[in-house]
XYZ file of C-alpha atoms in Angstrom:
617
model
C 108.808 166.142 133.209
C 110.487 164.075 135.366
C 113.438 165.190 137.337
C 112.529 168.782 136.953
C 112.623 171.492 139.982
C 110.514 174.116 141.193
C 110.898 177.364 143.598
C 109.559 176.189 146.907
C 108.532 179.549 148.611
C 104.878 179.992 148.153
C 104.702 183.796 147.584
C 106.194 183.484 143.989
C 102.948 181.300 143.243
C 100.313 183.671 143.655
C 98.201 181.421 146.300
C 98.396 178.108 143.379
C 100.982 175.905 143.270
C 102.938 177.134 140.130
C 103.356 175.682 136.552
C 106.499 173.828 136.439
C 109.609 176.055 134.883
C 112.541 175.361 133.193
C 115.523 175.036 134.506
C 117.912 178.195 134.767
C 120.599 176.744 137.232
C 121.574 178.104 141.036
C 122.795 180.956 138.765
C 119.477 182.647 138.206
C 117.655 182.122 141.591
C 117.668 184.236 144.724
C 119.212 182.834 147.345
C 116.672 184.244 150.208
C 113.643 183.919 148.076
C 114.523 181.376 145.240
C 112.826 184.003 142.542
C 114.554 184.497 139.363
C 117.226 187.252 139.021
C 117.398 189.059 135.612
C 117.287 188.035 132.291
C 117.026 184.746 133.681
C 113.342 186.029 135.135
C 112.095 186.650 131.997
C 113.239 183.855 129.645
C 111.526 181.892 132.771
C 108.121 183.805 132.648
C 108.094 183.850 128.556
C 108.804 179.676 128.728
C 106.180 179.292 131.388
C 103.773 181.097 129.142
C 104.232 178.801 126.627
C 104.000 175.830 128.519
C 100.469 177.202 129.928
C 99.467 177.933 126.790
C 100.203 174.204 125.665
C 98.918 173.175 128.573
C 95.595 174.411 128.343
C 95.326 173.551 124.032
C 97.104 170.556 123.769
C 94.744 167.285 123.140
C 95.971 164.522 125.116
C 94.914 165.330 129.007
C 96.820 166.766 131.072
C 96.992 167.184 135.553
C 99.407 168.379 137.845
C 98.741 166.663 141.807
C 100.408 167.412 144.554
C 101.977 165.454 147.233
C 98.895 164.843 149.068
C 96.687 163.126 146.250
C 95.380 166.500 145.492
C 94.836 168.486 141.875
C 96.347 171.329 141.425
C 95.396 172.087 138.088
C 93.622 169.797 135.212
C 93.679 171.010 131.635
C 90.394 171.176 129.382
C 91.273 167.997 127.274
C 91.225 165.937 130.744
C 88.495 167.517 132.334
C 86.346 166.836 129.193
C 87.325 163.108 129.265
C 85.424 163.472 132.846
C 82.287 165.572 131.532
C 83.583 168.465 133.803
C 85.053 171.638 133.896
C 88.542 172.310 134.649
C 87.813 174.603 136.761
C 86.066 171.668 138.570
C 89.070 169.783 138.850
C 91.546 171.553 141.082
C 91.177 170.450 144.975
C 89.656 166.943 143.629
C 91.459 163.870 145.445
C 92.911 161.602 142.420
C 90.731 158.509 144.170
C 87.822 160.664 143.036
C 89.362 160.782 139.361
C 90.806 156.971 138.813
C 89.580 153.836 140.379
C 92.118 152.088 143.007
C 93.823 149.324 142.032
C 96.099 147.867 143.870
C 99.494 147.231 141.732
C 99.256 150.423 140.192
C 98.002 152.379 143.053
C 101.486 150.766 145.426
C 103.702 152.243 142.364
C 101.933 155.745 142.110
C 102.690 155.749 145.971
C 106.301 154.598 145.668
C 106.342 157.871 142.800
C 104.857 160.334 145.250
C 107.935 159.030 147.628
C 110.202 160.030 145.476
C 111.132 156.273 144.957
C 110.704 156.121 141.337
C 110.444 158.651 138.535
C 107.635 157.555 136.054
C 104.908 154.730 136.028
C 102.532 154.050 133.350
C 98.939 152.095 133.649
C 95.617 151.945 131.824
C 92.626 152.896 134.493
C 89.322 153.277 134.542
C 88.585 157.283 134.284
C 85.127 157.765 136.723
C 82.872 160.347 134.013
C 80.249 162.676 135.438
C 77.915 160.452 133.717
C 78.879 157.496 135.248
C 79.846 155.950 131.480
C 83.040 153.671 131.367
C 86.133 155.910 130.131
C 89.800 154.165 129.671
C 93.146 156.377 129.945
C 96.530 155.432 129.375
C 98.071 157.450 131.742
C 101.511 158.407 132.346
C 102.495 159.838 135.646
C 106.161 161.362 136.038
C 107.678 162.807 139.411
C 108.466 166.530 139.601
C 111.151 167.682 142.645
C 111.464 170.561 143.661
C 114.731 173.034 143.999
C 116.165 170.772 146.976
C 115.198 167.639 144.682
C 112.513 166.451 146.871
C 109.146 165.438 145.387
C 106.990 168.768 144.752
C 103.809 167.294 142.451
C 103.100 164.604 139.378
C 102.680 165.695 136.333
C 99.857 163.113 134.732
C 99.396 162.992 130.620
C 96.372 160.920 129.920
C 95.238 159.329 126.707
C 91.994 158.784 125.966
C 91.983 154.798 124.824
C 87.922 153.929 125.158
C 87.264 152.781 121.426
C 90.472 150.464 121.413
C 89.389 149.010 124.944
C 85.716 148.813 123.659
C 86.840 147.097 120.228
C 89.758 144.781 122.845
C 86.682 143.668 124.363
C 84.525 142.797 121.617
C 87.659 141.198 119.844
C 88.195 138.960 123.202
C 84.639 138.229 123.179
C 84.520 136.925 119.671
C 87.563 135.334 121.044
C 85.944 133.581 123.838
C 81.850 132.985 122.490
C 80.484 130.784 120.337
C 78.951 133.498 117.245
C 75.684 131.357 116.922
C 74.645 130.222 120.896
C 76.412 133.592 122.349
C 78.165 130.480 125.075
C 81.262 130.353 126.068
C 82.967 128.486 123.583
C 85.727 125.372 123.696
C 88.687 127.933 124.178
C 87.125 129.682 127.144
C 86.158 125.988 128.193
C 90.013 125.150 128.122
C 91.004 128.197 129.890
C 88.461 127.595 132.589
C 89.271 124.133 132.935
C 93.110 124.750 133.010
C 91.906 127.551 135.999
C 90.416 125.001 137.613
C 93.386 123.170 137.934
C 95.715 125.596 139.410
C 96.373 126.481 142.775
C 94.837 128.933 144.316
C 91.797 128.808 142.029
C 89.210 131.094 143.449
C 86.739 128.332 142.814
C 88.287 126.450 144.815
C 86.710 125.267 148.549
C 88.365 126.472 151.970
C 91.508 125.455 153.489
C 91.498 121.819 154.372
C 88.960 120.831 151.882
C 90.874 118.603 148.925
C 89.472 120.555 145.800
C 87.610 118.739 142.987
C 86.090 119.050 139.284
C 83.399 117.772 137.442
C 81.876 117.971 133.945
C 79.046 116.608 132.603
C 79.731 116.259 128.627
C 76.635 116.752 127.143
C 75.432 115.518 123.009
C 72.413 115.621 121.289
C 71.132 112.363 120.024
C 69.653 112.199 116.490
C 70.716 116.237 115.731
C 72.068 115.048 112.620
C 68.580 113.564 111.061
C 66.969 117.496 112.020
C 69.542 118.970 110.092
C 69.180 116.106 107.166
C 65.322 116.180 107.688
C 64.193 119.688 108.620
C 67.306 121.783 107.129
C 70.508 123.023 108.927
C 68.578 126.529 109.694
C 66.487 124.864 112.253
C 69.218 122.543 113.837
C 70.580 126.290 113.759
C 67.524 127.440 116.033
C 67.536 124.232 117.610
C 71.117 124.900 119.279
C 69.993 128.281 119.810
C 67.308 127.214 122.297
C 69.228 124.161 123.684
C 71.905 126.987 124.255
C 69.231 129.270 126.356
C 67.569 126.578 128.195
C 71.185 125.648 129.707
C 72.281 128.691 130.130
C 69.152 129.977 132.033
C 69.013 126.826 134.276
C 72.793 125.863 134.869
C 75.063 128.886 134.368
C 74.279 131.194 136.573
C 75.898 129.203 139.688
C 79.150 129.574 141.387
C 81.893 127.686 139.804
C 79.485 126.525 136.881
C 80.310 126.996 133.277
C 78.263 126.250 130.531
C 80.099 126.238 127.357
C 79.355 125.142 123.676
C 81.955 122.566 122.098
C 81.046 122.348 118.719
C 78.257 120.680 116.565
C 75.973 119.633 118.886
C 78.467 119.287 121.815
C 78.112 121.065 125.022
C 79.576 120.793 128.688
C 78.749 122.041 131.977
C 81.737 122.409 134.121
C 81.746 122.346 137.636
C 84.929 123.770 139.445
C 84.041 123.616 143.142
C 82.652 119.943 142.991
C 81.519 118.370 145.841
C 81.191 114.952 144.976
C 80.123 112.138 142.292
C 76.265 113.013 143.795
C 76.115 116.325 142.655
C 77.595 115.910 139.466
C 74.741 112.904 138.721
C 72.027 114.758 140.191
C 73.187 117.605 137.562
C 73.532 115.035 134.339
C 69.675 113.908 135.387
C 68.784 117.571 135.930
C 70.136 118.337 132.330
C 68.335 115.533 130.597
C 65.160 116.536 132.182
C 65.653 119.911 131.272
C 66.517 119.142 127.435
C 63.736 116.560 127.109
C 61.165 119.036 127.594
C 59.494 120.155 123.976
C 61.634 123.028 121.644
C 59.193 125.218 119.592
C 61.661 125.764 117.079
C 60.920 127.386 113.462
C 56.938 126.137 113.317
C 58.175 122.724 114.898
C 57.383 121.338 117.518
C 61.032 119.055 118.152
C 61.557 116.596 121.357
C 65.171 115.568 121.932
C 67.292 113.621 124.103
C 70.894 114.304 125.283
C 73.613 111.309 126.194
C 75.797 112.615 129.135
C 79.025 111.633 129.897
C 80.043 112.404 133.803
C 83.235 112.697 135.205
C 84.265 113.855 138.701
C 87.257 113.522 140.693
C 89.857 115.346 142.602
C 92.018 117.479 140.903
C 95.501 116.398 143.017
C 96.376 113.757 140.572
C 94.451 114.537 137.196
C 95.182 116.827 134.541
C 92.725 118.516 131.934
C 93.652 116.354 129.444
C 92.710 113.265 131.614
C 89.234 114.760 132.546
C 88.242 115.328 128.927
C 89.718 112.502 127.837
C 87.313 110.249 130.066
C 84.457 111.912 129.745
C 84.582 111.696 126.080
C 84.980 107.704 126.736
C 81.683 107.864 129.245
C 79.898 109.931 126.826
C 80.551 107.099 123.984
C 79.302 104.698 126.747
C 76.194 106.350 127.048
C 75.988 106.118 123.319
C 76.653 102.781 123.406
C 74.634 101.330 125.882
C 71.530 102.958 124.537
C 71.475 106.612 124.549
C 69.103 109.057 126.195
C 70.882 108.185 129.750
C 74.099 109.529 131.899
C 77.162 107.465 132.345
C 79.326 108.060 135.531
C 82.992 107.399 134.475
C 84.277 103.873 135.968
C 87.814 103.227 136.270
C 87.840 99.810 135.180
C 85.860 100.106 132.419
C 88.259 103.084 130.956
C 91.020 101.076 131.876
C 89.622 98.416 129.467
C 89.031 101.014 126.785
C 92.350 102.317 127.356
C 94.170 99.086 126.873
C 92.097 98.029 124.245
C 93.006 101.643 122.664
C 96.983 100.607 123.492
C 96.340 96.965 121.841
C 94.924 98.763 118.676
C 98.071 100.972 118.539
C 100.496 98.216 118.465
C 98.822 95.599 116.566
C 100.380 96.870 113.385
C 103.458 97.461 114.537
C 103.871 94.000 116.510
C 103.218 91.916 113.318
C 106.459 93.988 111.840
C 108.107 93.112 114.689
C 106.867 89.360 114.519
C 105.546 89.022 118.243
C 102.668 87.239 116.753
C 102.941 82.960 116.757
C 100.725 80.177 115.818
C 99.959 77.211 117.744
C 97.958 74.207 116.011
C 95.167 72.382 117.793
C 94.513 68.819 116.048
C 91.629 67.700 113.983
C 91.049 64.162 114.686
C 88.970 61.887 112.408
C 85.954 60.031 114.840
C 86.261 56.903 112.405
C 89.851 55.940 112.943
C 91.442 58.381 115.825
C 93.948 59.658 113.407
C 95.297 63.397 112.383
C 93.301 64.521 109.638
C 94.524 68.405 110.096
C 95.225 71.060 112.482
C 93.577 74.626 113.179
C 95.873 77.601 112.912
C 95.279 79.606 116.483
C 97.219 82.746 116.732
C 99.013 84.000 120.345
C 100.232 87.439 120.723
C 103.676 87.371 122.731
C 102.828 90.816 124.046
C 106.694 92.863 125.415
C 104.362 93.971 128.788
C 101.073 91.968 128.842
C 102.259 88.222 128.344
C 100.691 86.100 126.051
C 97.452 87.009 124.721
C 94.889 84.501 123.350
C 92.529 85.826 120.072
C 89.659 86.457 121.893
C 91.905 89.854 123.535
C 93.075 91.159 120.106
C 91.430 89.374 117.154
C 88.424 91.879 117.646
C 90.616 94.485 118.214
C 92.078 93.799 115.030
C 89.022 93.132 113.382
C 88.036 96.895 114.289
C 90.952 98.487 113.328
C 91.755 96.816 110.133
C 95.191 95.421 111.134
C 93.295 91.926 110.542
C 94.574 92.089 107.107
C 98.330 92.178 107.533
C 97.900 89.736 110.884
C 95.513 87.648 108.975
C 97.863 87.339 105.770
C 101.193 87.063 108.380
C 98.732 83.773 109.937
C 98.382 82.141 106.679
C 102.007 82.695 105.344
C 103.018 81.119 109.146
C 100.952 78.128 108.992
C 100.981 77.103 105.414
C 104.913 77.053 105.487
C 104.448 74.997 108.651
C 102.147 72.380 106.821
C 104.361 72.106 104.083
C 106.911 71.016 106.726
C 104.948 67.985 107.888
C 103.500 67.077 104.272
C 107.334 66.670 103.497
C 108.041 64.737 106.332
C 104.790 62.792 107.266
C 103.598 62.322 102.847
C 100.943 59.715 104.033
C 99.419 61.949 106.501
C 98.231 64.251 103.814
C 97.231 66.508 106.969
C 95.254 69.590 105.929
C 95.477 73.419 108.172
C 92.522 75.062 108.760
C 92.971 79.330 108.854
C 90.546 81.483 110.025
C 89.150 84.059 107.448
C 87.552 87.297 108.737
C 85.010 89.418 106.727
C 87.039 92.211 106.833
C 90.135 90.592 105.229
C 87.487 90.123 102.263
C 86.267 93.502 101.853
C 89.534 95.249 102.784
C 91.861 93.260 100.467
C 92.168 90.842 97.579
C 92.074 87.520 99.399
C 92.208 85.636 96.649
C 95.253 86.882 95.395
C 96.761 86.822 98.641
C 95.971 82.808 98.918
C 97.124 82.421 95.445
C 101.074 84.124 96.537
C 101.037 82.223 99.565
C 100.790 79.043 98.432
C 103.146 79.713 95.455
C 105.880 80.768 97.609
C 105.123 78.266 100.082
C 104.689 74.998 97.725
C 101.687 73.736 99.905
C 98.765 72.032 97.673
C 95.678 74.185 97.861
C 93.727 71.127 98.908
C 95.670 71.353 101.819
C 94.883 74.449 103.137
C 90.908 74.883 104.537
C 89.835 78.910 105.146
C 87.052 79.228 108.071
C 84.947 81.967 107.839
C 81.673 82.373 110.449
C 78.273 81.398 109.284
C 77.301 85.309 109.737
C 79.793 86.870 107.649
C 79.228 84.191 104.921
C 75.508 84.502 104.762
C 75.354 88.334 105.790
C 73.948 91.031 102.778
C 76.699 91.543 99.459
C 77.939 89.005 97.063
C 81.670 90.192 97.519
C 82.574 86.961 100.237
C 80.476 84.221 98.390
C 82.595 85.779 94.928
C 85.661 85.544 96.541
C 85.349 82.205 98.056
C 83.819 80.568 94.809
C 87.317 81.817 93.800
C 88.775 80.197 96.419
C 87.239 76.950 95.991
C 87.966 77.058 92.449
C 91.510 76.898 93.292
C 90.994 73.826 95.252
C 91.008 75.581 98.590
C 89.326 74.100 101.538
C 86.189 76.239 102.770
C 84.558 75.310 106.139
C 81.728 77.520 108.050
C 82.695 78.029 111.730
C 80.594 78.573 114.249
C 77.554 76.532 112.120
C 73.958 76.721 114.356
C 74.749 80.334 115.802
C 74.284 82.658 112.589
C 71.465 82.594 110.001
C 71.676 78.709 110.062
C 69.656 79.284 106.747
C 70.004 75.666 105.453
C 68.760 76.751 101.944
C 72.100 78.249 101.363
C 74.182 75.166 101.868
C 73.138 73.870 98.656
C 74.611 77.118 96.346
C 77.496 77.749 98.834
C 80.926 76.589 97.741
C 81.276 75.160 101.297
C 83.266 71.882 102.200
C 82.552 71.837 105.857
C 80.325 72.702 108.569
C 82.022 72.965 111.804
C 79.703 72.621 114.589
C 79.136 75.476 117.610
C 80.564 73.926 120.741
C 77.301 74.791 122.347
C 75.981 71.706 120.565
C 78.107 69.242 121.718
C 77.377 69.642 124.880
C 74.182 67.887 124.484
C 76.557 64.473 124.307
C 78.729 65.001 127.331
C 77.292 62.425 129.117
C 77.373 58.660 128.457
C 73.339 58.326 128.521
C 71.322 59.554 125.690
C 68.711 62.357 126.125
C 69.896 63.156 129.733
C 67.141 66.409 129.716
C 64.565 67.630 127.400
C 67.209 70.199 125.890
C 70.117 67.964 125.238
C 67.804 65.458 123.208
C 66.385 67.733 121.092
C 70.535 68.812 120.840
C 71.248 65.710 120.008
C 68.789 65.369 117.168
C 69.578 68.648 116.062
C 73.024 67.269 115.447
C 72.203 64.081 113.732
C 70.004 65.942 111.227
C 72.940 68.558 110.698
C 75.150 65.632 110.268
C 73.009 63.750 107.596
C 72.163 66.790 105.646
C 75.558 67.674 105.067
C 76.290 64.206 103.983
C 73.680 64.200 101.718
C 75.315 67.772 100.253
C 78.333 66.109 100.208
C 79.733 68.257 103.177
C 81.892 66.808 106.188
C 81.202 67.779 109.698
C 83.492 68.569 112.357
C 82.726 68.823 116.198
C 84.229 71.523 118.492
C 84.795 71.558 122.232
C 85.454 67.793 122.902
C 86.634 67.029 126.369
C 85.524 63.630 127.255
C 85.492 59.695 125.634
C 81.723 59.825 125.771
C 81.412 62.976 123.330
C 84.001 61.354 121.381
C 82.068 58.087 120.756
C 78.246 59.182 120.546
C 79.251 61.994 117.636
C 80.659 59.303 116.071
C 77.573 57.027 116.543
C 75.883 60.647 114.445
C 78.408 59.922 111.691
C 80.096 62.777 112.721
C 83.580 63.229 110.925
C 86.407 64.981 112.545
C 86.498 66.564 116.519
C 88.600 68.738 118.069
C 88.783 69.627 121.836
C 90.774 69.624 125.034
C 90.166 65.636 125.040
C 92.562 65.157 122.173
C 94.729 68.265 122.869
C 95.028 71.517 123.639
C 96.708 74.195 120.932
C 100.258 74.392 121.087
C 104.142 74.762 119.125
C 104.308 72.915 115.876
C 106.844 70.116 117.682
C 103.439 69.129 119.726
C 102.093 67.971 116.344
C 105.248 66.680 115.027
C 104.899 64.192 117.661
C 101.501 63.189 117.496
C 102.434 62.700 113.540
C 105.320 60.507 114.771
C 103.486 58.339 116.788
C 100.506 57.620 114.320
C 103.315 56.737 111.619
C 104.488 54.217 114.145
């Protein structure tokens, strides 16, 4: 009843502070005394009868406190929400009734002021009992006949069964329903905390505040469930869940939280260096490696960790995650059962190997690959027998990148298959160039042919187009694949290069001595060429035979290669030449064709042109 006015002399109330009356106007009042005058006096005692009367049976609760945080008078609906009496309630101060808190509590003062008219809050009720009890409660200002505050009329709504089910709803909101841990969106909201200012996690004044997290996984939690049934990995996260909690949550600015699958993290939002956040990681796996007796089993497991820690002026959730996700597939990597502490170079690695990925596609559509040729030069006569196709990547930010920075990359990825076809459309239009202008050259191009570009397309098919639309021989083209992909498990590659060969296409093993080197194979292998490993030919870099114990038994390794792929019919071609006396004791071996910084190093098609030129002189 906001607004509303009362009679301010006391001896009208009987000793008690009056129920509030309607309002008559000046009119009806005594000027001395303020009492009502006439008719008016009883159409005000018959309305403040009913008012008690709904005052005292209505079901919402209902209080009337004065100006000095006293109660006048409670009705029984409010006093029951307390476990009292109402006749318990009038003299009680309202701290005794509600518990202070400070926003509301400043605008129930500014209300007792007179400064505003109504407020509204949910508080906590205190019961007899000492049992939680929520009210909605609705205070409104009541003046008196001068219009300055008299008392509050409070309505209160019982609103503990929609506060009890709030919190189990946020709960289930916030907890993972099997380990009862915090789950990944109370991780997030944490972690977002953690990176505000003012966090109460935070250190003191003058100390730069920091985070950690230690980004915990399972290793071999998917052969349990395959092995044992998905009820005890159930049980098994269960007790992982317990164990951490017991032994890591229950610190200050620690939260333990479940991520999913077999995926937790302990966060630490007061961090106080990289220190504390490895002695925790080696604290966890010790803890987890102890036994689980889990369903009748007796299980053993090991955790990978991934640790991150760093200030937070200058990072962002994302970034934090983000890394230690990268150091927890480190730890996987590098052998599991271990913590990896984030390093900066090695993420900036993964993160530009991550950007290379990205763009490989894109970059062939753009065409900022190119090919440069290195010659093949037959040992017998120092002539141009072919060239090797070596793709460069003319990168719009890194420069130009060499294979070894992207082919793997691409290998991963899969873009191998559009780059590889894009090398092979390149550098058999190139070779038809020179066969039309140098016909007596004859000079074959050698393309290298990963596994992948196999499996993950129809490479024979591809070969077959590019040729046709290029008009280059197939006897001119030669497709290198390594000795480990050729020789490796499935019949797919040594189907699709009999194809190949069948066509009259050129096949060569790179790499030869590094892989199986299973020598049985050369004889059913449609294979034209061995190339050898440039490890080899270092045994012949210096003018005197046998110079150690290792480069003889190089040497004769060489000369045996050499002979028994003449005697298959195979030719052999050295890699890694760089001086004269390479040059001239492979071709004392019978060696065929070399290739190496001694004759030249890869470059544009014009280099080639030349060297063409020249011989033709």
């Amino acid at each position: 009843m906001p607004g509303r006015n009362l009679g301010a002399d006391a001896h009208h109330r009987g000793g008690r502070p009056e129920t509030p009356r309607p309002d008559t106007g000046p009119q009806g009042f005594c000027e001395s005394c303020g009492s009502p005058t006439g008719g008016d006096a009883e159409a005000l005692r018959a309305g403040e009868s009913r008012f008690r009367a709904a005052f005292s049976d209505v079901g919402i609760g209902m209080l009337l406190i004065g100006t000095d945080n006293l109660v006048i008078e409670g009705n029984p609906a409010f006093a029951a929400m307390l476990g009292r009496e109402s006749a318990d309630l009038p003299g009680m101060h309202v701290r005794d009734i509600v518990d202070p808190e400070e926003s509301s509590g400043r605008r129930y003062r500014e209300l007792v002021r007179g400064e505003r008219e109504r407020m509204s809050a949910e508080k906590r009720l205190k019961h007899r009992g000492g049992h939680e009890v929520w009210g909605r409660v609705t205070a409104s200002l009541i003046r008196d006949g001068r219009g300055a505050p008299h008392c509050t009329l409070v309505t209160v709504e019982d609103i503990t069964e929609q506060r009890r089910l709030g919190d189990r709803l946020a709960y289930q909101a916030l907890h993972d329903p099997l380990t009862r841990l915090p789950n990944r969106t109370a991780f997030y909201e944490r972690l977002e905390s953690a990176f505000k200012p003012g966090d109460q996690d935070r250190p003191g004044a003058g100390e730069e505040p920091r985070v950690g997290l230690c980004y915990v996984d399972l290793d071999g939690f998917a052969a349990i469930n395959e092995t044992l049934g998905h009820h005890v990995g159930d049980q098994l996260l269960v007790a992982v869940a317990a164990r951490l909690e017991r032994g890591f949550a229950h610190q200050d600015g620690r939260l333990v939280a479940r991520l999913g699958g077999d995926e937790f993290a302990v966060l630490v939002t007061a961090s106080d260096g990289d220190r504390q956040l490895t002695d925790l990681a080696a604290e966890l796996m010790e803890a987890l490696e102890r036994p689980f007796e889990v369903a009748g089993h007796r299980l053993t497991v090991t955790a990978s960790i991934g640790v991150v820690e760093r200030p937070v002026h200058g990072s962002t959730p994302t970034d934090l995650v983000r890394d230690a996700d990268s150091t927890l597939y480190w730890s996987k990597s590098d052998g599991r059962a271990r913590w990896t502490l984030y390093d900066r170079d090695r993420g900036a690695d993964q993160l530009t190997r991550h950007l290379l990925a990205t763009a490989l596609r894109p970059a062939v559509e753009r065409g900022e690959f190119l090919v440069e040729y290195q010659p093949l030069v037959g040992l017998a006569d120092g002539t141009v027998h072919g060239t090797e196709a070596l793709v460069r990547w003319r990168h719009p930010r890194l420069g130009l990148l060499s294979p070894d920075r992207f082919i793997p990359i691409a290998e991963e990825s899969g873009a191998i298959v559009p780059l590889g076809k894009w090398v092979l459309e390149e550098s058999c239009r190139q070779t038809r160039r020179w066969l039309d202008e140098f016909p007596d050259a004859e000079a074959f191009v050698s393309v290298n042919l990963a596994a992948r570009q196999i499996w993950d397309s129809d490479v024979v098919a591809d070969v077959a187009e590019v040729l046709a639309r290029t008009g280059l021989p197939a006897r001119l083209l030669q497709l290198e694949i390594t000795e480990s992909d050729l020789l490796g498990p499935g019949g797919r590659p040594l189907q699709a290069l009999q194809a190949l060969a069948d066509m009259g296409v050129r096949i060569a093993i790179d790499d030869f001595g590094t892989g199986y080197s299973n020598l049985a194979y050369l004889s059913r292998l449609p294979v034209h060429t061995l190339k050898l490993d440039a490890t080899f030919v270092e045994a012949f870099r210096e003018a005197t035979p046998g110079a150690d114990g290792r480069r003889a038994a190089d040497e004769q390794i060489v000369g045996a290669v050499v002979q028994l792929a003449h005697a298959l019919g195979l030719t052999v071609t050295a890699e890694g030449i760089e001086n004269a006396a390479q040059v001239e004791r492979l071709r004392l071996t019978g060696c065929d064709t070399a290739q190496g910084w001694y004759y030249a190093r890869p470059g544009a098609p014009e280099a080639i042109t030349a060297i063409l030129r020249d011989q033709r002189r």
